[in-house]
Amino acid sequence: MFKRLLLLLLIGATADVMAKDYFVSTPGTTMVLTAEVGKPLMFRYYGARADRDDVFSSYRAMNTQAFRAFGTSCVNPHACQVRFSDGDTSMNLVVESVSESEDKGLKSTVFTLRDTAHDFRVRVHYDACTDCNVMKLWSEYVNCGRKPVLLERFMSAALPVKSKECRLLTLAGNHGNECNEYVEDLGAGTRVISTQEGSRISSACQAAFMLGTDGELSEDHGNVIAGTLAWTGNFQLEFINNPFTQDPVMIFAGINPTASAYTLDAGKTLATPELILTYSTSGRGDAMRSFHFWARRHQVLDGTVEREVLLNSWEGVHLDTYEDAMHSLMDGAAAVGAEMFVMDDGWFGVKYPRAKDNAGLGDWTTDRNKLPNGVEGLVRYAGEKGLKFGIWIEPEMVNTSSELYDAHPDWVLRHQSFEPTVGRGKTQLLLDLTNPKVQDFVFGVVDNIMKENPGVSYIKWDHNMSIENAHSLYLPASHQSNLLVDYQLGLRSILERVRKAYPHLVIQLCSSGGFRLNYGFMPYFQEVWTSDQTDPLHRIYIQWGSLDFYPSNILAAHVCRRWSKYNNRYTPVKFRFDVASMCRLGLELVPSDMNDDERTYATRAIAAYKQIRPVVQQGSLYKLISPYDGNRDFASLMYVTDDGNRAVVFAYRMLYTRSMPERVIKFRGLNPEKRYLIREVCPEHEGKPVQIDGKVVSGRYLMTEGVVIRELEDRLSSKMVDDLRQTNDYRSVVLELVAQ
Ligand code: DGJ
């Protein structure tokens, strides 16, 4: 009795006992929940910014349970289910208290829900940004009892949507073919987007969606809800739609519960990942820009710092990172104007040198046969050339042919009684990051490199195997099914340590290309290797899809050699540079293999990129013509600075067909009242820009009537493929617009 009284007094400090409506708002959006102590939390509205009268007269208003546990209305979809120590699987979650606070541009409203049958609570968080239209929904599961419980389903967020005509956009793909856009009607039933890879979580799909709630999903009009789960492990997004009832569409997002029932010990709390949510009344383009704005300022490490042009050694030499080859690449990189050189896979291993991809992972000691003067010699050489230096590691992995494995065979993920599934080189295994000793080791990989070579400016952190062997030799049997979550918590604690020691060291996240592209990583990484696919034609699609959710400055885009190894396609050097310049430009080139024309063009293109870089890396993105439209022959997008004074437009003729209709490009995001000087950034032939170069045109005209870029329409072949080939396809132009 006394306890209950005390509780009520406490509640009085943070919440009304009577039903109260909580308006959670960003500058342009509002979410409304109603809480009454002892009653379920009710969800009322999510949409355009609204006051009380707007909300409760809106056709979007509802009154449905916001966060249902299995136990009450069991036929309805629920956000969580817990198995208690006595076997009971039912809960009845009611509001216990509400707290509201504001810190660093985030307004937080937290509803503590209490299970009326057990000593168990769920804290449901609704965090709203004050400077952009992004909210973050997540929850904490709190075992207040004296015995462990098993979380069988523990979603981060539940979002009811009042619409029966939804268009759903998701991204799906595979190695070298990431982030293809899929748009579909949300049909009756349940649509699930999930992954079970364990660690290479974005290999088949992204933890992200856009939902047009007016039956369409347009670039610049209509209402859109967009979300992405910031989680480094297996995820699940569910869309449950029964168009034959009045029930709202239910969206659940969280950790994929498959093979992940989580034992939560007495007194412990599990915090779930954040569902990053935005709402727009003006189409998917606006939702995309909200994600970009939020990401650069609040989620990506150093998200507003300019990124440098680098040359990476992988496509040039693969594992043959011999000193003379590294020197030659650095000479070439410096000559064309790159700012950094990155030595990729191949540089390490003493007893088990990394001559092939079946040895050496785990032994992060320089192979002196390849590099007689060590990494320090390369760092020095880079410095002499005016380049920064970066290095590749794959610190979560081990080859069975390594000194690390010889010393610690129990540090890998595998079952003790049968042979593990092996990865690349037929000897690769994952280290067990639930083990604190392994965490120390992985931190030490970065720490040792940096202590031995303080001149290293950049690390490429790779990860080329999924969790095939989901068994830990460290965790007790009672906690085995925590592995897939605890691996991620172990990784997070390593990354926290890395960042404490090296707060601004640039670290690129890589995983067989873009298999780890997810906001859950981005507080620790400045950028992501978008894809191993560097064929520029294919890259247009990969970058286009990635940009739906992620900003340009985190997407590494490298220029491949004139022949792309994955798609076996020859493309002109200008097209390759113009595609890579859409994001964070880099090179996989071997400058010494290029002919003089290519090298001269590369030098001009890099200098030009440095000029437009502030606009490309920090400007607002407007998509103009989708590569998926029509005959898939054309694509165009542009970036505009916040003040509207500078813009950069990219246009690509992907496929030439005789007598094709003209493509009019209507610009967006400009100031209609201003006049813009248009200049081609890097013409194929110096001094011979496209006809529109030098014209001064009003923002209004460019946005309403648009332009046709003749040179992209005419049957002009590009000679700069190689000495023998010419092509009418793969033409491109990059224009800079400067307000006069
Ligand atoms: C996979 C990455 O995606 C490549 O860029 C390269 O770093 C290789 N791994 C190296 O093994």
Coordinates of C-alpha atoms in Angstrom, one line a residue, residues 8-248:
L8 CA 1.6 7.6 -7.2
L9 CA 3.5 10.6 -5.7
L10 CA 6.4 9.9 -8.0
I11 CA 4.1 9.7 -11.0
G12 CA 2.5 13.0 -9.9
A13 CA 5.9 14.7 -10.5
T14 CA 6.1 13.6 -14.1
A15 CA 2.5 13.0 -15.3
D16 CA -1.1 13.6 -14.8
V17 CA -3.1 10.7 -13.3
M18 CA -6.0 11.5 -15.7
A19 CA -5.9 10.8 -19.4
K20 CA -3.6 13.3 -21.1
D21 CA -2.7 13.8 -24.7
Y22 CA 1.0 14.1 -25.4
F23 CA 1.9 16.1 -28.5
V24 CA 5.4 15.0 -29.8
S25 CA 6.4 17.5 -32.5
T26 CA 9.2 18.4 -34.8
P27 CA 9.0 21.7 -36.8
G28 CA 6.7 20.2 -39.4
T29 CA 5.3 17.0 -37.9
T30 CA 3.3 15.8 -34.9
M31 CA 2.7 12.5 -33.2
V32 CA 0.0 12.3 -30.5
L33 CA -0.4 9.7 -27.8
T34 CA -2.8 9.5 -24.9
A35 CA -1.7 8.2 -21.5
E36 CA -3.7 7.5 -18.4
V37 CA -2.1 5.7 -15.5
G38 CA -3.3 2.1 -15.3
K39 CA -4.6 2.1 -18.9
P40 CA -2.9 1.0 -22.1
L41 CA -1.0 3.7 -24.0
M42 CA -3.1 4.9 -26.9
F43 CA -1.8 6.1 -30.3
R44 CA -3.9 8.9 -31.8
Y45 CA -2.0 10.5 -34.7
Y46 CA 1.1 10.9 -36.9
G47 CA 1.2 13.4 -39.6
A48 CA 1.7 17.0 -40.6
R49 CA 2.3 19.4 -37.7
A50 CA -1.1 19.9 -36.0
D51 CA -2.8 21.3 -33.0
R52 CA -5.5 19.7 -30.9
D53 CA -8.4 20.7 -33.1
D54 CA -6.6 19.7 -36.3
V55 CA -5.7 16.3 -34.9
F56 CA -9.0 15.2 -33.5
S57 CA -10.9 16.3 -36.5
S58 CA -8.4 14.7 -38.9
Y59 CA -9.4 11.6 -40.9
R60 CA -6.0 10.3 -39.8
A61 CA -6.9 10.4 -36.1
M62 CA -7.2 7.0 -34.4
N63 CA -7.4 5.5 -31.0
T64 CA -5.5 2.3 -31.0
Q65 CA -3.0 0.7 -28.6
A66 CA 0.4 2.2 -29.1
F67 CA 2.5 -0.7 -27.8
R68 CA 0.7 -3.9 -27.4
A69 CA 2.2 -6.9 -25.6
F70 CA 1.1 -10.5 -26.2
G71 CA -1.4 -11.2 -23.6
T72 CA -4.3 -8.9 -24.3
S73 CA -6.2 -9.0 -27.6
C74 CA -3.9 -11.8 -28.6
V75 CA -5.4 -11.9 -32.1
N76 CA -4.0 -8.4 -32.8
P77 CA -0.4 -7.8 -33.8
H78 CA 1.8 -7.1 -30.8
A79 CA 5.2 -5.4 -30.3
C80 CA 6.6 -7.8 -27.7
Q81 CA 6.2 -11.1 -26.0
V82 CA 8.1 -12.2 -22.9
R83 CA 8.4 -15.7 -21.4
F84 CA 8.7 -15.5 -17.7
S85 CA 10.5 -17.9 -15.5
D86 CA 7.3 -19.8 -14.6
G87 CA 6.5 -20.3 -18.3
D88 CA 3.9 -17.5 -18.5
T89 CA 3.9 -15.7 -21.8
S90 CA 1.2 -13.1 -21.3
M91 CA 1.5 -9.5 -20.3
N92 CA -0.8 -6.6 -19.7
L93 CA 1.1 -3.3 -20.3
V94 CA -0.4 -0.2 -18.8
V95 CA 0.9 3.3 -18.3
E96 CA 2.8 3.8 -15.1
S97 CA 4.4 7.1 -15.7
V98 CA 5.4 9.6 -18.3
S99 CA 8.4 11.9 -18.5
E100 CA 9.3 14.7 -20.8
S101 CA 12.7 16.3 -21.2
E102 CA 14.8 18.3 -23.7
D103 CA 18.5 18.0 -24.4
K104 CA 20.8 18.9 -27.3
G105 CA 18.0 19.6 -29.8
L106 CA 16.0 16.4 -28.9
K107 CA 12.7 16.5 -27.1
S108 CA 12.0 13.1 -25.4
T109 CA 8.7 11.8 -24.2
V110 CA 9.1 8.5 -22.4
F111 CA 6.1 6.3 -21.4
T112 CA 6.9 3.7 -18.8
L113 CA 4.6 0.8 -19.2
R114 CA 4.1 -1.7 -16.4
D115 CA 3.0 -5.3 -16.7
T116 CA 0.1 -5.8 -14.3
A117 CA 1.0 -9.5 -13.9
H118 CA 4.8 -9.5 -13.5
D119 CA 7.6 -7.3 -12.2
F120 CA 8.4 -6.1 -15.7
R121 CA 8.4 -2.8 -17.5
V122 CA 8.8 -1.4 -21.0
R123 CA 9.9 2.2 -21.5
V124 CA 8.7 3.4 -24.8
H125 CA 10.6 6.4 -26.2
Y126 CA 9.4 9.0 -28.6
D127 CA 12.3 11.5 -29.4
A128 CA 11.6 14.5 -31.6
C129 CA 14.3 16.6 -33.3
T130 CA 13.9 20.3 -32.9
D131 CA 15.8 21.3 -36.0
C132 CA 14.4 18.8 -38.6
N133 CA 11.4 16.5 -39.1
V134 CA 12.9 13.4 -37.7
M135 CA 11.7 11.4 -34.7
K136 CA 13.3 8.4 -33.1
L137 CA 11.2 5.7 -31.7
W138 CA 12.8 3.0 -29.5
S139 CA 12.1 1.1 -26.3
E140 CA 13.8 -0.4 -23.3
Y141 CA 12.9 -3.8 -21.8
V142 CA 13.4 -3.8 -18.0
N143 CA 13.4 -6.9 -16.0
C144 CA 12.6 -5.7 -12.5
G145 CA 12.0 -9.2 -11.2
R146 CA 14.3 -11.6 -9.4
K147 CA 14.6 -14.2 -12.1
P148 CA 15.7 -14.1 -15.8
V149 CA 13.1 -13.7 -18.4
L150 CA 13.2 -14.6 -22.1
L151 CA 12.4 -11.8 -24.6
E152 CA 10.8 -13.7 -27.5
R153 CA 9.8 -10.6 -29.4
F154 CA 11.1 -7.2 -28.5
M155 CA 10.4 -4.7 -31.2
S156 CA 11.8 -1.2 -30.9
A157 CA 8.7 0.6 -32.2
A158 CA 5.1 0.1 -33.3
L159 CA 3.6 2.6 -35.6
P160 CA -0.1 2.6 -36.6
V161 CA -0.8 4.2 -40.0
K162 CA -4.3 5.3 -41.0
S163 CA -4.3 4.5 -44.7
K164 CA -5.5 1.7 -46.8
E165 CA -3.8 2.7 -50.0
C166 CA -0.1 2.6 -49.4
R167 CA 2.8 2.5 -51.9
L168 CA 5.9 0.9 -50.4
L169 CA 9.5 1.6 -51.4
T170 CA 12.2 -0.7 -50.2
L171 CA 15.8 -1.4 -51.3
A172 CA 17.0 -4.8 -52.2
G173 CA 20.1 -6.3 -53.8
N174 CA 23.1 -8.5 -53.6
H175 CA 26.9 -8.3 -53.8
G176 CA 27.8 -5.8 -56.4
N177 CA 24.2 -5.0 -57.0
E178 CA 23.1 -3.3 -53.7
C179 CA 20.2 -1.0 -53.1
N180 CA 17.8 -1.5 -56.0
E181 CA 14.6 0.4 -55.6
Y182 CA 11.4 -1.7 -55.3
V183 CA 8.1 0.1 -55.3
E184 CA 4.9 -1.9 -54.7
D185 CA 1.3 -1.5 -53.5
L186 CA 1.1 -2.6 -49.9
G187 CA -1.2 -5.6 -50.3
A188 CA -3.4 -7.4 -47.8
G189 CA -1.5 -9.4 -45.3
T190 CA 2.0 -9.0 -43.8
R191 CA 5.0 -7.8 -45.7
V192 CA 8.3 -8.5 -43.9
I193 CA 11.7 -7.0 -44.6
S194 CA 14.3 -8.8 -42.5
T195 CA 17.8 -10.2 -42.5
Q196 CA 19.4 -13.2 -40.9
E197 CA 23.0 -12.6 -42.0
G198 CA 23.9 -11.7 -38.4
S199 CA 26.6 -9.2 -39.3
R200 CA 26.5 -8.4 -43.1
I201 CA 23.1 -7.2 -42.5
S202 CA 22.4 -5.1 -45.6
S203 CA 23.4 -7.8 -48.1
A204 CA 19.9 -8.5 -49.4
C205 CA 17.9 -5.6 -48.2
Q206 CA 18.0 -2.3 -46.3
A207 CA 16.4 -1.7 -42.9
A208 CA 14.5 1.2 -44.5
F209 CA 11.2 2.0 -46.2
M210 CA 9.2 4.8 -47.6
L211 CA 5.4 4.5 -47.5
G212 CA 3.2 6.8 -49.7
T213 CA 0.0 7.0 -47.7
D214 CA -2.1 8.5 -50.5
G215 CA -1.8 5.5 -52.8
E216 CA 1.2 7.0 -54.6
L217 CA 4.8 7.7 -53.9
S218 CA 5.9 10.7 -55.8
E219 CA 9.2 12.6 -55.7
D220 CA 7.6 16.0 -54.9
H221 CA 4.1 15.6 -53.8
G222 CA 1.9 13.5 -51.5
N223 CA 2.2 12.3 -48.0
V224 CA 5.0 9.9 -47.1
I225 CA 6.2 8.2 -43.9
A226 CA 9.8 7.0 -44.1
G227 CA 11.8 5.1 -41.7
T228 CA 15.0 3.3 -41.1
L229 CA 16.2 1.1 -38.2
A230 CA 19.6 2.1 -36.9
W231 CA 20.9 -1.3 -36.0
T232 CA 24.1 -3.2 -36.8
G233 CA 22.6 -6.6 -36.5
N234 CA 19.6 -8.6 -37.8
F235 CA 16.5 -6.5 -38.3
Q236 CA 12.9 -6.9 -39.0
L237 CA 10.4 -4.4 -40.5
E238 CA 6.8 -5.6 -40.7
F239 CA 3.9 -4.0 -42.4
I240 CA 0.6 -5.6 -41.5
N241 CA -2.4 -4.6 -43.5
N242 CA -6.0 -5.8 -43.4
P243 CA -7.9 -3.6 -45.8
F244 CA -11.2 -5.3 -44.8
T245 CA -11.2 -3.9 -41.3
Q246 CA -11.0 -0.4 -39.9
D247 CA -7.7 -1.3 -38.2
P248 CA -4.8 0.8 -39.2

